Amino acid sequence: MNDSFAAHSSGSSSTGLSHLDSDGRARMVDVSGKSETTRTAVAAGSLRTTRDVIALVRADGMPKADVLSTARIAGIAGAKRTSDLIPLCHPLPLSSVAVSFGFTDDTITIEATAVTTGRTGVEMEALTAVSIAGLTLHDMVKAVDPAASIESVRLIRKEGGKRGVWTRDDHQPDTSSTATPLGDRTAVVVVASTGGAAGTREDTTGPRIVSWLGDRGFDVRGPLVVADADVAAGLRDALTGEPALIISTGGTGVSPTDATPDATRPLLDRELPGVAEEIRRTGLAATVHASISRGLVGVAGKTVIVNLPGSPGGVKDGLTVLDPIVDHLVAQVRGGGAHE
């Protein structure tokens, strides 16, 4: 059965593994008694390679062209064939499968979302989509980098069924009574760039934020690159699962297409104007144009949202401001941290 986190039914083995019967033999779980609900799963992974390969892929300069499009189609096809590849999975009528990619200095990040309406979960389809997309990327780049490796294929969240919403941080224990819990070290990076979403403009700010967060112990999703017109949907998607922190970049100016603050404000329960003003003040030391940034900082539920400008310099200034306060800020919003 696909819903690997469901409680095992009567007749499963004492180990609690739902695919084993009371005699320890493999079986397909009977899900006929479950309710049909809309079920969603998000999985992620990455292909670690060289900076040269990253540059070639972003420029569509690989010997096998159209790298990302090929990997995307392969991932979708893989999700549709999951029950053929993994013997105890149920065949599912998939409502949709989406595969997206992002970049850091030496990785191509992969994210897949699978949706179905049925009696069992769709997480194996999402994981298969990531795995097949990653294998396809490896096939496309192996002539240049045969040492490329597929890493960290994992389930990020699942929705629907008896458990409702499950997120990865549910099972990450706190290792320190004084530090911010590891479950709270989740972050999403959203890039508002119409050119970046279309593949006509290189995204340099998203990978920089991802790297900065990774250096500070965050489990990062993204960068999610969306067109300016789609930034509201991108932010709502980023909020799913209540990550500790969302950092957006781009769309904070006064151009008619700049919509990030307008999309952010309705999501916020409280604004943190002091942080936003300090980001602008720091930027002013480099350029007077920082004064026209409309970026917001605030709290949506238990998530801190930070709008940074779309320029590399603006991102650098914003991260400089966040560096000494981000741990305390996240802990405070999550109900911990000192109050002095």
PDB file of C-alpha atoms in Angstrom, residues 196-335:
ATOM      1  CA  GLY A 196      13.532  32.877 -14.082  1.00  0.00           C
ATOM      2  CA  ALA A 197      10.284  30.899 -14.203  1.00  0.00           C
ATOM      3  CA  ALA A 198      10.411  30.954 -18.009  1.00  0.00           C
ATOM      4  CA  GLY A 199      14.056  29.891 -18.073  1.00  0.00           C
ATOM      5  CA  THR A 200      15.195  33.057 -19.854  1.00  0.00           C
ATOM      6  CA  ARG A 201      16.953  34.605 -16.862  1.00  0.00           C
ATOM      7  CA  GLU A 202      19.428  33.037 -14.452  1.00  0.00           C
ATOM      8  CA  ASP A 203      18.351  32.955 -10.822  1.00  0.00           C
ATOM      9  CA  THR A 204      21.337  33.885  -8.683  1.00  0.00           C
ATOM     10  CA  THR A 205      19.571  35.021  -5.510  1.00  0.00           C
ATOM     11  CA  GLY A 206      17.599  31.857  -4.726  1.00  0.00           C
ATOM     12  CA  PRO A 207      20.650  29.554  -4.575  1.00  0.00           C
ATOM     13  CA  ARG A 208      22.471  32.088  -2.414  1.00  0.00           C
ATOM     14  CA  ILE A 209      19.633  32.089   0.139  1.00  0.00           C
ATOM     15  CA  VAL A 210      19.439  28.286   0.061  1.00  0.00           C
ATOM     16  CA  SER A 211      23.168  28.071   0.760  1.00  0.00           C
ATOM     17  CA  TRP A 212      22.906  30.606   3.591  1.00  0.00           C
ATOM     18  CA  LEU A 213      20.065  28.690   5.231  1.00  0.00           C
ATOM     19  CA  GLY A 214      21.826  25.357   4.807  1.00  0.00           C
ATOM     20  CA  ASP A 215      24.917  26.745   6.530  1.00  0.00           C
ATOM     21  CA  ARG A 216      22.680  27.587   9.505  1.00  0.00           C
ATOM     22  CA  GLY A 217      21.192  24.142   9.843  1.00  0.00           C
ATOM     23  CA  PHE A 218      17.893  24.609   8.045  1.00  0.00           C
ATOM     24  CA  ASP A 219      16.250  21.857   6.005  1.00  0.00           C
ATOM     25  CA  VAL A 220      15.487  23.884   2.894  1.00  0.00           C
ATOM     26  CA  ARG A 221      12.812  23.440   0.263  1.00  0.00           C
ATOM     27  CA  GLY A 222      13.404  25.254  -3.000  1.00  0.00           C
ATOM     28  CA  PRO A 223      14.233  27.608  -4.445  1.00  0.00           C
ATOM     29  CA  LEU A 224      10.696  27.670  -5.841  1.00  0.00           C
ATOM     30  CA  VAL A 225      10.883  29.959  -8.871  1.00  0.00           C
ATOM     31  CA  VAL A 226       7.547  31.528  -9.823  1.00  0.00           C
ATOM     32  CA  ALA A 227       6.497  34.269 -12.211  1.00  0.00           C
ATOM     33  CA  ASP A 228       5.652  37.618 -10.596  1.00  0.00           C
ATOM     34  CA  ALA A 229       1.982  37.057 -11.393  1.00  0.00           C
ATOM     35  CA  ASP A 230       2.082  33.713  -9.552  1.00  0.00           C
ATOM     36  CA  VAL A 231       3.877  34.815  -6.388  1.00  0.00           C
ATOM     37  CA  ALA A 232       0.707  34.675  -4.250  1.00  0.00           C
ATOM     38  CA  ALA A 233       0.197  31.019  -5.162  1.00  0.00           C
ATOM     39  CA  GLY A 234       3.903  30.356  -4.591  1.00  0.00           C
ATOM     40  CA  LEU A 235       3.783  31.823  -1.085  1.00  0.00           C
ATOM     41  CA  ARG A 236       0.648  29.889  -0.193  1.00  0.00           C
ATOM     42  CA  ASP A 237       2.318  26.701  -1.379  1.00  0.00           C
ATOM     43  CA  ALA A 238       5.414  27.548   0.654  1.00  0.00           C
ATOM     44  CA  LEU A 239       3.260  27.922   3.783  1.00  0.00           C
ATOM     45  CA  THR A 240       1.955  24.361   3.509  1.00  0.00           C
ATOM     46  CA  GLY A 241       3.263  22.389   6.448  1.00  0.00           C
ATOM     47  CA  GLU A 242       4.051  25.520   8.494  1.00  0.00           C
ATOM     48  CA  PRO A 243       7.796  25.832   7.885  1.00  0.00           C
ATOM     49  CA  ALA A 244       9.667  27.893  10.423  1.00  0.00           C
ATOM     50  CA  LEU A 245      10.845  30.405   7.833  1.00  0.00           C
ATOM     51  CA  ILE A 246      10.006  31.553   4.320  1.00  0.00           C
ATOM     52  CA  ILE A 247      12.399  33.895   2.540  1.00  0.00           C
ATOM     53  CA  SER A 248      11.279  35.368  -0.754  1.00  0.00           C
ATOM     54  CA  THR A 249      13.408  37.332  -3.166  1.00  0.00           C
ATOM     55  CA  GLY A 250      12.224  39.642  -5.921  1.00  0.00           C
ATOM     56  CA  GLY A 251       9.097  41.608  -6.675  1.00  0.00           C
ATOM     57  CA  THR A 252       9.472  44.152  -3.861  1.00  0.00           C
ATOM     58  CA  GLY A 253       9.794  47.314  -5.978  1.00  0.00           C
ATOM     59  CA  VAL A 254       7.254  49.619  -7.603  1.00  0.00           C
ATOM     60  CA  SER A 255       7.123  48.143 -11.088  1.00  0.00           C
ATOM     61  CA  PRO A 256       3.566  47.265 -12.183  1.00  0.00           C
ATOM     62  CA  THR A 257       4.532  43.592 -12.035  1.00  0.00           C
ATOM     63  CA  ASP A 258       6.138  43.749  -8.564  1.00  0.00           C
ATOM     64  CA  ALA A 259       3.584  41.976  -6.383  1.00  0.00           C
ATOM     65  CA  THR A 260       5.435  40.173  -3.586  1.00  0.00           C
ATOM     66  CA  PRO A 261       4.516  42.533  -0.688  1.00  0.00           C
ATOM     67  CA  ASP A 262       0.920  42.687  -1.908  1.00  0.00           C
ATOM     68  CA  ALA A 263       0.775  38.883  -1.935  1.00  0.00           C
ATOM     69  CA  THR A 264       2.479  38.630   1.462  1.00  0.00           C
ATOM     70  CA  ARG A 265       0.404  41.098   3.485  1.00  0.00           C
ATOM     71  CA  PRO A 266      -2.875  39.083   3.472  1.00  0.00           C
ATOM     72  CA  LEU A 267      -0.985  36.062   4.801  1.00  0.00           C
ATOM     73  CA  LEU A 268       0.452  37.854   7.831  1.00  0.00           C
ATOM     74  CA  ASP A 269      -1.060  37.804  11.304  1.00  0.00           C
ATOM     75  CA  ARG A 270       1.533  40.308  12.539  1.00  0.00           C
ATOM     76  CA  GLU A 271       4.049  42.513  10.772  1.00  0.00           C
ATOM     77  CA  LEU A 272       7.588  43.061  12.027  1.00  0.00           C
ATOM     78  CA  PRO A 273       8.272  46.530  10.608  1.00  0.00           C
ATOM     79  CA  GLY A 274      11.503  46.962  12.543  1.00  0.00           C
ATOM     80  CA  VAL A 275      13.188  44.114  10.694  1.00  0.00           C
ATOM     81  CA  ALA A 276      11.935  45.320   7.310  1.00  0.00           C
ATOM     82  CA  GLU A 277      13.145  48.856   8.003  1.00  0.00           C
ATOM     83  CA  GLU A 278      16.569  47.592   9.103  1.00  0.00           C
ATOM     84  CA  ILE A 279      16.894  45.678   5.817  1.00  0.00           C
ATOM     85  CA  ARG A 280      16.084  48.875   3.912  1.00  0.00           C
ATOM     86  CA  ARG A 281      18.447  50.939   6.077  1.00  0.00           C
ATOM     87  CA  THR A 282      21.313  48.510   5.500  1.00  0.00           C
ATOM     88  CA  GLY A 283      20.653  48.573   1.768  1.00  0.00           C
ATOM     89  CA  LEU A 284      20.784  52.360   1.709  1.00  0.00           C
ATOM     90  CA  ALA A 285      24.484  52.210   2.552  1.00  0.00           C
ATOM     91  CA  ALA A 286      25.019  50.703  -0.902  1.00  0.00           C
ATOM     92  CA  THR A 287      22.316  52.327  -3.021  1.00  0.00           C
ATOM     93  CA  VAL A 288      19.583  54.911  -2.629  1.00  0.00           C
ATOM     94  CA  HIS A 289      17.323  52.566  -4.604  1.00  0.00           C
ATOM     95  CA  ALA A 290      16.922  50.519  -1.418  1.00  0.00           C
ATOM     96  CA  SER A 291      14.550  53.218  -0.196  1.00  0.00           C
ATOM     97  CA  ILE A 292      11.867  52.181  -2.684  1.00  0.00           C
ATOM     98  CA  SER A 293      11.774  48.531  -1.645  1.00  0.00           C
ATOM     99  CA  ARG A 294       8.356  47.619  -0.246  1.00  0.00           C
ATOM    100  CA  GLY A 295       9.466  44.327   1.280  1.00  0.00           C
ATOM    101  CA  LEU A 296       7.607  43.095   4.349  1.00  0.00           C
ATOM    102  CA  VAL A 297       8.621  40.929   7.305  1.00  0.00           C
ATOM    103  CA  GLY A 298       6.016  39.292   9.490  1.00  0.00           C
ATOM    104  CA  VAL A 299       4.508  36.195  11.033  1.00  0.00           C
ATOM    105  CA  ALA A 300       1.872  33.912   9.511  1.00  0.00           C
ATOM    106  CA  GLY A 301       0.804  31.390  12.134  1.00  0.00           C
ATOM    107  CA  LYS A 302       4.108  29.887  13.285  1.00  0.00           C
ATOM    108  CA  THR A 303       6.011  30.884  10.159  1.00  0.00           C
ATOM    109  CA  VAL A 304       8.259  33.917   9.747  1.00  0.00           C
ATOM    110  CA  ILE A 305       8.037  35.417   6.251  1.00  0.00           C
ATOM    111  CA  VAL A 306      10.768  37.733   4.955  1.00  0.00           C
ATOM    112  CA  ASN A 307      10.624  39.590   1.634  1.00  0.00           C
ATOM    113  CA  LEU A 308      14.072  40.402   0.262  1.00  0.00           C
ATOM    114  CA  PRO A 309      14.814  42.404  -2.892  1.00  0.00           C
ATOM    115  CA  GLY A 310      15.624  40.611  -6.125  1.00  0.00           C
ATOM    116  CA  SER A 311      19.163  41.944  -6.552  1.00  0.00           C
ATOM    117  CA  PRO A 312      22.226  40.053  -5.274  1.00  0.00           C
ATOM    118  CA  GLY A 313      23.247  43.099  -3.271  1.00  0.00           C
ATOM    119  CA  GLY A 314      19.792  43.434  -1.738  1.00  0.00           C
ATOM    120  CA  VAL A 315      19.817  39.768  -0.745  1.00  0.00           C
ATOM    121  CA  LYS A 316      23.283  40.117   0.765  1.00  0.00           C
ATOM    122  CA  ASP A 317      22.157  43.117   2.839  1.00  0.00           C
ATOM    123  CA  GLY A 318      19.000  41.347   3.964  1.00  0.00           C
ATOM    124  CA  LEU A 319      20.849  38.214   5.056  1.00  0.00           C
ATOM    125  CA  THR A 320      23.317  40.396   6.955  1.00  0.00           C
ATOM    126  CA  VAL A 321      20.403  41.779   8.967  1.00  0.00           C
ATOM    127  CA  LEU A 322      18.860  38.343   9.525  1.00  0.00           C
ATOM    128  CA  ASP A 323      22.112  36.623  10.521  1.00  0.00           C
ATOM    129  CA  PRO A 324      22.229  37.655  14.200  1.00  0.00           C
ATOM    130  CA  ILE A 325      18.461  37.439  14.806  1.00  0.00           C
ATOM    131  CA  VAL A 326      17.074  34.544  12.768  1.00  0.00           C
ATOM    132  CA  ASP A 327      17.521  31.840  15.428  1.00  0.00           C
ATOM    133  CA  HIS A 328      15.997  33.994  18.165  1.00  0.00           C
ATOM    134  CA  LEU A 329      13.172  35.112  15.878  1.00  0.00           C
ATOM    135  CA  VAL A 330      12.236  31.573  14.852  1.00  0.00           C
ATOM    136  CA  ALA A 331      12.393  30.360  18.459  1.00  0.00           C
ATOM    137  CA  GLN A 332      10.203  33.225  19.679  1.00  0.00           C
ATOM    138  CA  VAL A 333       7.523  32.603  17.071  1.00  0.00           C
ATOM    139  CA  ARG A 334       7.530  28.905  17.921  1.00  0.00           C
ATOM    140  CA  GLY A 335       7.017  29.680  21.599  1.00  0.00           C
TER     141      GLY A 335
END
